[in-house]
mmCIF file of C-alpha atoms in Angstrom:
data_model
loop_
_atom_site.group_PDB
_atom_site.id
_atom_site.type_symbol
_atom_site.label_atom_id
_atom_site.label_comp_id
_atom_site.label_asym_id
_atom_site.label_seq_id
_atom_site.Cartn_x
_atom_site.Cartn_y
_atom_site.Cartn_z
ATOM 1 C CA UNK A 25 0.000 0.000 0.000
ATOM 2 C CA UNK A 26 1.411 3.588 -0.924
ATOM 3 C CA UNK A 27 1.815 5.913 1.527
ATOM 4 C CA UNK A 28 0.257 8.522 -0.090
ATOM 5 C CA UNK A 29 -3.308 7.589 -2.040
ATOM 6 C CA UNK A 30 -4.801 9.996 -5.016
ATOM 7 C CA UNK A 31 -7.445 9.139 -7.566
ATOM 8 C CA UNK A 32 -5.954 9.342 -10.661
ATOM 9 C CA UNK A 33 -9.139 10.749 -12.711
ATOM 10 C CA UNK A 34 -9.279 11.714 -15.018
ATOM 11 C CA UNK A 35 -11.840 14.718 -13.935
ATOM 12 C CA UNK A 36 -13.788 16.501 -16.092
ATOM 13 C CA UNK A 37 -15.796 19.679 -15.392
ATOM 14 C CA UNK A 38 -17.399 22.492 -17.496
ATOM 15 C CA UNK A 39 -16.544 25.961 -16.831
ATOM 16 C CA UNK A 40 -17.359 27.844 -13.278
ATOM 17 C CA UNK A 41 -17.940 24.355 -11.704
ATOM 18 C CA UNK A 42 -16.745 23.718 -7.984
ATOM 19 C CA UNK A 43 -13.657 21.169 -8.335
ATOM 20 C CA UNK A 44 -12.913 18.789 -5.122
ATOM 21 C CA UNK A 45 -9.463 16.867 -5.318
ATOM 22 C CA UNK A 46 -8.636 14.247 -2.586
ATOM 23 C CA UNK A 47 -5.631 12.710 -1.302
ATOM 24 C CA UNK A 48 -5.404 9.640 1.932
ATOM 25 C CA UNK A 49 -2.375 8.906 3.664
ATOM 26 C CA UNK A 50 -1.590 6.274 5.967
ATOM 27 C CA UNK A 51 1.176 7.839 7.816
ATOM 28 C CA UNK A 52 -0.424 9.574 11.094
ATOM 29 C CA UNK A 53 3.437 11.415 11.443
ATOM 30 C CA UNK A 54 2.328 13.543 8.047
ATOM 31 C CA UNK A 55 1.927 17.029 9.423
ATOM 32 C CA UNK A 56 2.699 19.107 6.714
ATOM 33 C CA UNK A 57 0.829 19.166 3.616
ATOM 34 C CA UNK A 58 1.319 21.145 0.070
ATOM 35 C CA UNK A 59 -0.429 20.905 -3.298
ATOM 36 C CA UNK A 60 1.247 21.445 -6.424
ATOM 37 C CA UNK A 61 -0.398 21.950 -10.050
ATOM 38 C CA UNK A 62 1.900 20.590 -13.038
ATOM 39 C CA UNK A 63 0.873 21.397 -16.536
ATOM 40 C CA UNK A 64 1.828 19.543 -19.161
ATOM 41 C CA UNK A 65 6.016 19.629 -19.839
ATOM 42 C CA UNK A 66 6.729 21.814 -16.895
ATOM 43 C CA UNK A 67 7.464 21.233 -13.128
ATOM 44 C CA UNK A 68 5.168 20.709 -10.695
ATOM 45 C CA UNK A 69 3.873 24.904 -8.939
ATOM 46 C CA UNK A 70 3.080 24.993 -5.743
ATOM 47 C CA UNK A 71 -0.641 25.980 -4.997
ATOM 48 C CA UNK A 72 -0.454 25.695 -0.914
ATOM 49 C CA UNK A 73 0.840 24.498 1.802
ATOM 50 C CA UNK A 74 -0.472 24.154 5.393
ATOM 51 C CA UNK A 75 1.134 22.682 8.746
ATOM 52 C CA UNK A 76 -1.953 22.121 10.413
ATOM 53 C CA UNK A 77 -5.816 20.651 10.592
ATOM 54 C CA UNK A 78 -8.383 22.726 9.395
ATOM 55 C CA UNK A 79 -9.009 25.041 6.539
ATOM 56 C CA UNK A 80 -6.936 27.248 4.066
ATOM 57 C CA UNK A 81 -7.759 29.534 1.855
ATOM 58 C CA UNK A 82 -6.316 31.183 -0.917
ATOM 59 C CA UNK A 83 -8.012 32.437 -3.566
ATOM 60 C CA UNK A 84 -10.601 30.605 -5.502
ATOM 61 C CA UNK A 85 -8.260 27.742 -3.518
ATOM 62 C CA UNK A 86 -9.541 25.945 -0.610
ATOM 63 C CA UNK A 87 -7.106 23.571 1.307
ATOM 64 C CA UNK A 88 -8.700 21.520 3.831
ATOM 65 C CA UNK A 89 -6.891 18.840 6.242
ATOM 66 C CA UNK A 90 -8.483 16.313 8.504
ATOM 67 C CA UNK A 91 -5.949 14.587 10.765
ATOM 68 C CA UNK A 92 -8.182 12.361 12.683
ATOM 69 C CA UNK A 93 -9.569 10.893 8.894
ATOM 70 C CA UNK A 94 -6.006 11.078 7.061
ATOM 71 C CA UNK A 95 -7.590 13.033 4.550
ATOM 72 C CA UNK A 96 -6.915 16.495 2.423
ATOM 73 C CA UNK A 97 -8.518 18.214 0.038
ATOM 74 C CA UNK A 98 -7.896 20.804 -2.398
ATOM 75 C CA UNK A 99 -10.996 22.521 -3.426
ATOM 76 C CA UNK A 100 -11.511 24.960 -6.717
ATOM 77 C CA UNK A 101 -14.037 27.423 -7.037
ATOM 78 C CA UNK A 102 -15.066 29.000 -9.964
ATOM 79 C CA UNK A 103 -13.064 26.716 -12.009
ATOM 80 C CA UNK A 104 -11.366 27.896 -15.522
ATOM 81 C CA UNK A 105 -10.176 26.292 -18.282
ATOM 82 C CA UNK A 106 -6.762 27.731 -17.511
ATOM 83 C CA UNK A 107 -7.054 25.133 -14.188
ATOM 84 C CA UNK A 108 -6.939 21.996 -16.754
ATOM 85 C CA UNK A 109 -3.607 20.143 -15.321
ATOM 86 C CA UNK A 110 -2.592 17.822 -13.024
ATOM 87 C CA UNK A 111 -2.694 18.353 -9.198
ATOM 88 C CA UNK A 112 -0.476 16.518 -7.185
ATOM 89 C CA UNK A 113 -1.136 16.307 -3.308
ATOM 90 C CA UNK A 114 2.137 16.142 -1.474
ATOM 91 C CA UNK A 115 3.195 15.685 2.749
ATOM 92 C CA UNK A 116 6.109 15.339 5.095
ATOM 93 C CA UNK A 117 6.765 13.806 8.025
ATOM 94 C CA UNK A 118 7.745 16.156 10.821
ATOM 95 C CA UNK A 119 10.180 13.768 12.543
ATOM 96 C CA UNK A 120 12.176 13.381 9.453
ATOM 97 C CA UNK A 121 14.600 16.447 9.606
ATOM 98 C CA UNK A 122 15.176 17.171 6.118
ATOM 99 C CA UNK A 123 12.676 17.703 3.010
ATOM 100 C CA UNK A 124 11.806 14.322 2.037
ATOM 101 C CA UNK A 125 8.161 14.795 0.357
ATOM 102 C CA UNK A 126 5.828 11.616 -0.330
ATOM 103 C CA UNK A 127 3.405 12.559 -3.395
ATOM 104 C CA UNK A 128 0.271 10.828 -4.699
ATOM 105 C CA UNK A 129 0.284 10.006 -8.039
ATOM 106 C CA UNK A 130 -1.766 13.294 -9.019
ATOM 107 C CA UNK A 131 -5.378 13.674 -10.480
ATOM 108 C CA UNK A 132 -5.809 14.792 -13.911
ATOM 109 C CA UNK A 133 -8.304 18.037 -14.678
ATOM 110 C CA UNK A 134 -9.909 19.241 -17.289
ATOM 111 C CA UNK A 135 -12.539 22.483 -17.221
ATOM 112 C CA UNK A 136 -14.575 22.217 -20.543
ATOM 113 C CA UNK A 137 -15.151 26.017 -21.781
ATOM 114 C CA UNK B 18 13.480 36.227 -8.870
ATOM 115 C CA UNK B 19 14.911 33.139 -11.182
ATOM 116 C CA UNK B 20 13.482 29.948 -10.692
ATOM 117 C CA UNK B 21 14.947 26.482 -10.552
ATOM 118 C CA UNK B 22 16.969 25.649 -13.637
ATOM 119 C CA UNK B 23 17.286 22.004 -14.991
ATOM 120 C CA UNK B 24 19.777 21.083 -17.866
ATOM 121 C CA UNK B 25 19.270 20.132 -20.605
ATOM 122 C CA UNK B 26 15.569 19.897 -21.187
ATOM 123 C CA UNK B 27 15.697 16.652 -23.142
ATOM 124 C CA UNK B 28 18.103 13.527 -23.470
ATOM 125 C CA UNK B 29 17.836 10.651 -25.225
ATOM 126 C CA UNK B 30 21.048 7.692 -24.442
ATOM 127 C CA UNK B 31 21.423 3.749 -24.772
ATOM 128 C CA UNK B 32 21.174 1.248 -22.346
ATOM 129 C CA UNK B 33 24.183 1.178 -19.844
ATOM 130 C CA UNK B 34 25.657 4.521 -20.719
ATOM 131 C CA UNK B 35 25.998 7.169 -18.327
ATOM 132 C CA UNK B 36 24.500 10.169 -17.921
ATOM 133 C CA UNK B 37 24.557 13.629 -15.519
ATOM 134 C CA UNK B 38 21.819 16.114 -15.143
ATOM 135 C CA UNK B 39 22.286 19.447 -13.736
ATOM 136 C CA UNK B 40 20.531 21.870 -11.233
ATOM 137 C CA UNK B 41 20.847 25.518 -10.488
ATOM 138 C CA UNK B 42 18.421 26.496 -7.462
ATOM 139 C CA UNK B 43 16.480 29.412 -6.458
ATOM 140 C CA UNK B 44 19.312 32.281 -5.517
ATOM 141 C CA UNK B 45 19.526 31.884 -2.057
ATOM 142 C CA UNK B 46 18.104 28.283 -1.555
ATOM 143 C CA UNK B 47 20.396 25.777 -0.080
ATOM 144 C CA UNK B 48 18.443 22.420 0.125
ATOM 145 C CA UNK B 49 18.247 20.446 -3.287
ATOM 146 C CA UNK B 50 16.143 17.309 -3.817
ATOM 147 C CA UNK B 51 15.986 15.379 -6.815
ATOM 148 C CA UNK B 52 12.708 13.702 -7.616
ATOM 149 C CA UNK B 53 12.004 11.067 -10.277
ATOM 150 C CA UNK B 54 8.446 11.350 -12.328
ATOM 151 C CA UNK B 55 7.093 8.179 -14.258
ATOM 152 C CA UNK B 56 3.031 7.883 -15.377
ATOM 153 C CA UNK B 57 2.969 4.701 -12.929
ATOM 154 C CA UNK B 58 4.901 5.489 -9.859
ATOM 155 C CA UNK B 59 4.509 9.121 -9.788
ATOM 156 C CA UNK B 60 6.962 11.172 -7.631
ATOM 157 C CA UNK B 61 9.671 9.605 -6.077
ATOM 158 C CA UNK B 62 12.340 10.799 -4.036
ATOM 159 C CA UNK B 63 16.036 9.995 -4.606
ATOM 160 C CA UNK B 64 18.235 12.203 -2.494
ATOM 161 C CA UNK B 65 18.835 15.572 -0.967
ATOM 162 C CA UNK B 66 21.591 17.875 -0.089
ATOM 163 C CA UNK B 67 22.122 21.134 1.589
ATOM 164 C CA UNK B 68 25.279 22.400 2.285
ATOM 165 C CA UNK B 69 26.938 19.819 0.023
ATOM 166 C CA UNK B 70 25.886 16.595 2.425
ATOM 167 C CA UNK B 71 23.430 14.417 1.303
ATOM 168 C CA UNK B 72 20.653 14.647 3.944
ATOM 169 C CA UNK B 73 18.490 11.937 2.730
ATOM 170 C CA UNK B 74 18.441 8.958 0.155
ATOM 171 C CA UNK B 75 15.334 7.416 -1.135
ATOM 172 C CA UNK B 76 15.113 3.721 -2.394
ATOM 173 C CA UNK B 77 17.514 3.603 -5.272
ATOM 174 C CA UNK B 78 19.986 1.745 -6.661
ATOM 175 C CA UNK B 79 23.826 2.808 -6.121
ATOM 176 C CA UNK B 80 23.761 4.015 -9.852
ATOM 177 C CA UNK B 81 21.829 7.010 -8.798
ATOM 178 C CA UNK B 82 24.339 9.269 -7.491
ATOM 179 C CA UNK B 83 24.382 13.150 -6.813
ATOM 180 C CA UNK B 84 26.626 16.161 -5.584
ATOM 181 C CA UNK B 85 26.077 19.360 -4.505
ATOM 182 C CA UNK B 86 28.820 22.644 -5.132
ATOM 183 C CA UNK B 87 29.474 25.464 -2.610
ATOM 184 C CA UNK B 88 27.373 27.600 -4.835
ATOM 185 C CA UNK B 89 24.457 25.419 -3.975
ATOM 186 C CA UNK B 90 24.438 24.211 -7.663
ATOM 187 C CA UNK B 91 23.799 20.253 -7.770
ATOM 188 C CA UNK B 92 24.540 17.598 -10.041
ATOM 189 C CA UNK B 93 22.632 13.937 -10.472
ATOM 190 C CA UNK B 94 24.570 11.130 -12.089
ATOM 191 C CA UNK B 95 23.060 7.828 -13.714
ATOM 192 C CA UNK B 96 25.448 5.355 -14.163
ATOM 193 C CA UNK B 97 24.667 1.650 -16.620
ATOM 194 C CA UNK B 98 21.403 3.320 -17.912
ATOM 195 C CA UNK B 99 18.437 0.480 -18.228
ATOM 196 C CA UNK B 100 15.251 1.142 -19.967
ATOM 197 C CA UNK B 101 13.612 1.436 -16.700
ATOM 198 C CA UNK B 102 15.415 4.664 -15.707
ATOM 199 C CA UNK B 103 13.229 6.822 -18.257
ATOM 200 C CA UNK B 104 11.435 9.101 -16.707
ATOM 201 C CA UNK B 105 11.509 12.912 -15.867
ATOM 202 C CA UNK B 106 13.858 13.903 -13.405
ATOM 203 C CA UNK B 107 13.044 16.734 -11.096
ATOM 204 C CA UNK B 108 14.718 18.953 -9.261
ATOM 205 C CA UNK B 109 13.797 20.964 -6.321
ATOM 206 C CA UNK B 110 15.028 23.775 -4.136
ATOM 207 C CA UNK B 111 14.002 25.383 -0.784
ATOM 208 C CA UNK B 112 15.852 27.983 1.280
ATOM 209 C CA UNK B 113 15.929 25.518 4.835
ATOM 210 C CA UNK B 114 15.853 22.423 5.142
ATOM 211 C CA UNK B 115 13.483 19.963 7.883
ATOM 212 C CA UNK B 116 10.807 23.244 9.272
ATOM 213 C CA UNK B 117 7.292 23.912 8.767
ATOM 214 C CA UNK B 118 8.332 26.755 6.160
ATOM 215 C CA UNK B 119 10.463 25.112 3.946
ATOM 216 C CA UNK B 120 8.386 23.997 0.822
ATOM 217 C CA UNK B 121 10.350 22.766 -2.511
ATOM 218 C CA UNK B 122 10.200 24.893 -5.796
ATOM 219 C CA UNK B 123 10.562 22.240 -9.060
ATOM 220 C CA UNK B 124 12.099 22.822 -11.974
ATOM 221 C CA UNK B 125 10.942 21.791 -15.271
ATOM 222 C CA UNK B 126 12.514 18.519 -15.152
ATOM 223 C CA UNK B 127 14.979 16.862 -17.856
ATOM 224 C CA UNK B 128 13.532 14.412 -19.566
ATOM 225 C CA UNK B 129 15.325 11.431 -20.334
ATOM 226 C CA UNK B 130 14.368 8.609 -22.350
ATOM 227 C CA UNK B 131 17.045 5.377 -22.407
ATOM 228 C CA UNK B 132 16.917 3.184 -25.980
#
């Protein structure tokens, strides 16, 4: 079992639709949580990044993290076709004292115009 | 502010050469990780340095090898390429390395496809 779970997808919304991405882990050390957008040939760009339970918000970006479920999610609001890429969740564990990241496997996205 | 720059873009070798893929960080960043990208496995970590120690090593062979220069700069080697080594190879850069405030900023990967 991975560390990290994400549905693959792909997703596909039309325009101005509320997205909802998910990501499980398994590891109750994960404490601090980021996720990344990658378009096609380029690197993955950080979206957000939070260190703690609870709610985020950035944007039309929501991050949300349950600890007691093992569960985060990266909402969209107001979705554009612009957001069509893939969004990779990605956490660390705390005890580990350098920048080792585990990443799901990322969900594909596509907003329909 | 420049971002992370990955040399060269694109490489295409044969099985059981040798290759070496470069990394310039963020001006002022000191940790860099090197990641490795493939449709099935996703993104998975191989090493990082800061301060030209290795820090960490993830789950790969001894033919996976990397450096890092006093100018932060950092260098990943791939020695006896096998088919199975195509991917795209990521780098990464933050400015700390182990706190809450340290997340990595990729490059745009070189992509390297063994024949």
């Amino acid at each position: 079992q991975k560390e990290v779970e994400q549905d693959p997808g792909p997703l596909s919304v039309p325009e101005g639709a509320i997205v909802s991405l998910n990501c499980t882990y398994s590891n109750s050390a994960f404490q601090y949580f980021m996720w990344y957008r990658q378009y096609s040939r380029k690197g993955p760009e950080l979206l957000m990044y939070t260190y703690s339970s609870g709610n985020k918000e950035d944007g039309r970006f929501t991050a949300q993290v349950d600890k007691s479920s093992k569960y985060i999610s990266l909402f969209i609001r107001d979705s554009q076709p612009s957001d069509s890429a893939t969004y990779l969740c990605a956490m660390r564990n705390v005890r580990n004292t350098g920048n080792q990241f585990y990443f799901g496997t990322g969900t594909s996205l596509t907003v329909i115009p | 502010k420049a971002g992370v720059t990955q040399t060269p873009r694109y490489l295409i070798k044969t099985r059981g050469q040798q290759v070496t893929l470069s990394c310039s960080p963020i001006s002022g960043h000191r940790s860099v990780s090197w990641y490795q990208q493939t449709p099935g496995q996703g993104l998975q970590f191989l090493f990082e340095y800061f301060s030209e120690t290795q820090r960490n090593k993830g789950n790969f062979p001894g033919r996976f090898s990397g450096r890092q220069f006093s100018n932060s700069r950092s260098e990943m080697n791939v020695s006896t390429l096998e088919l199975g080594d195509s991917a795209l190879y990521l780098c990464a850069s933050s400015p700390l390395i182990g706190t809450a405030n340290s997340p990595l900023h990729f490059g745009n990967g070189t992509r390297l496809t063994v024949t």
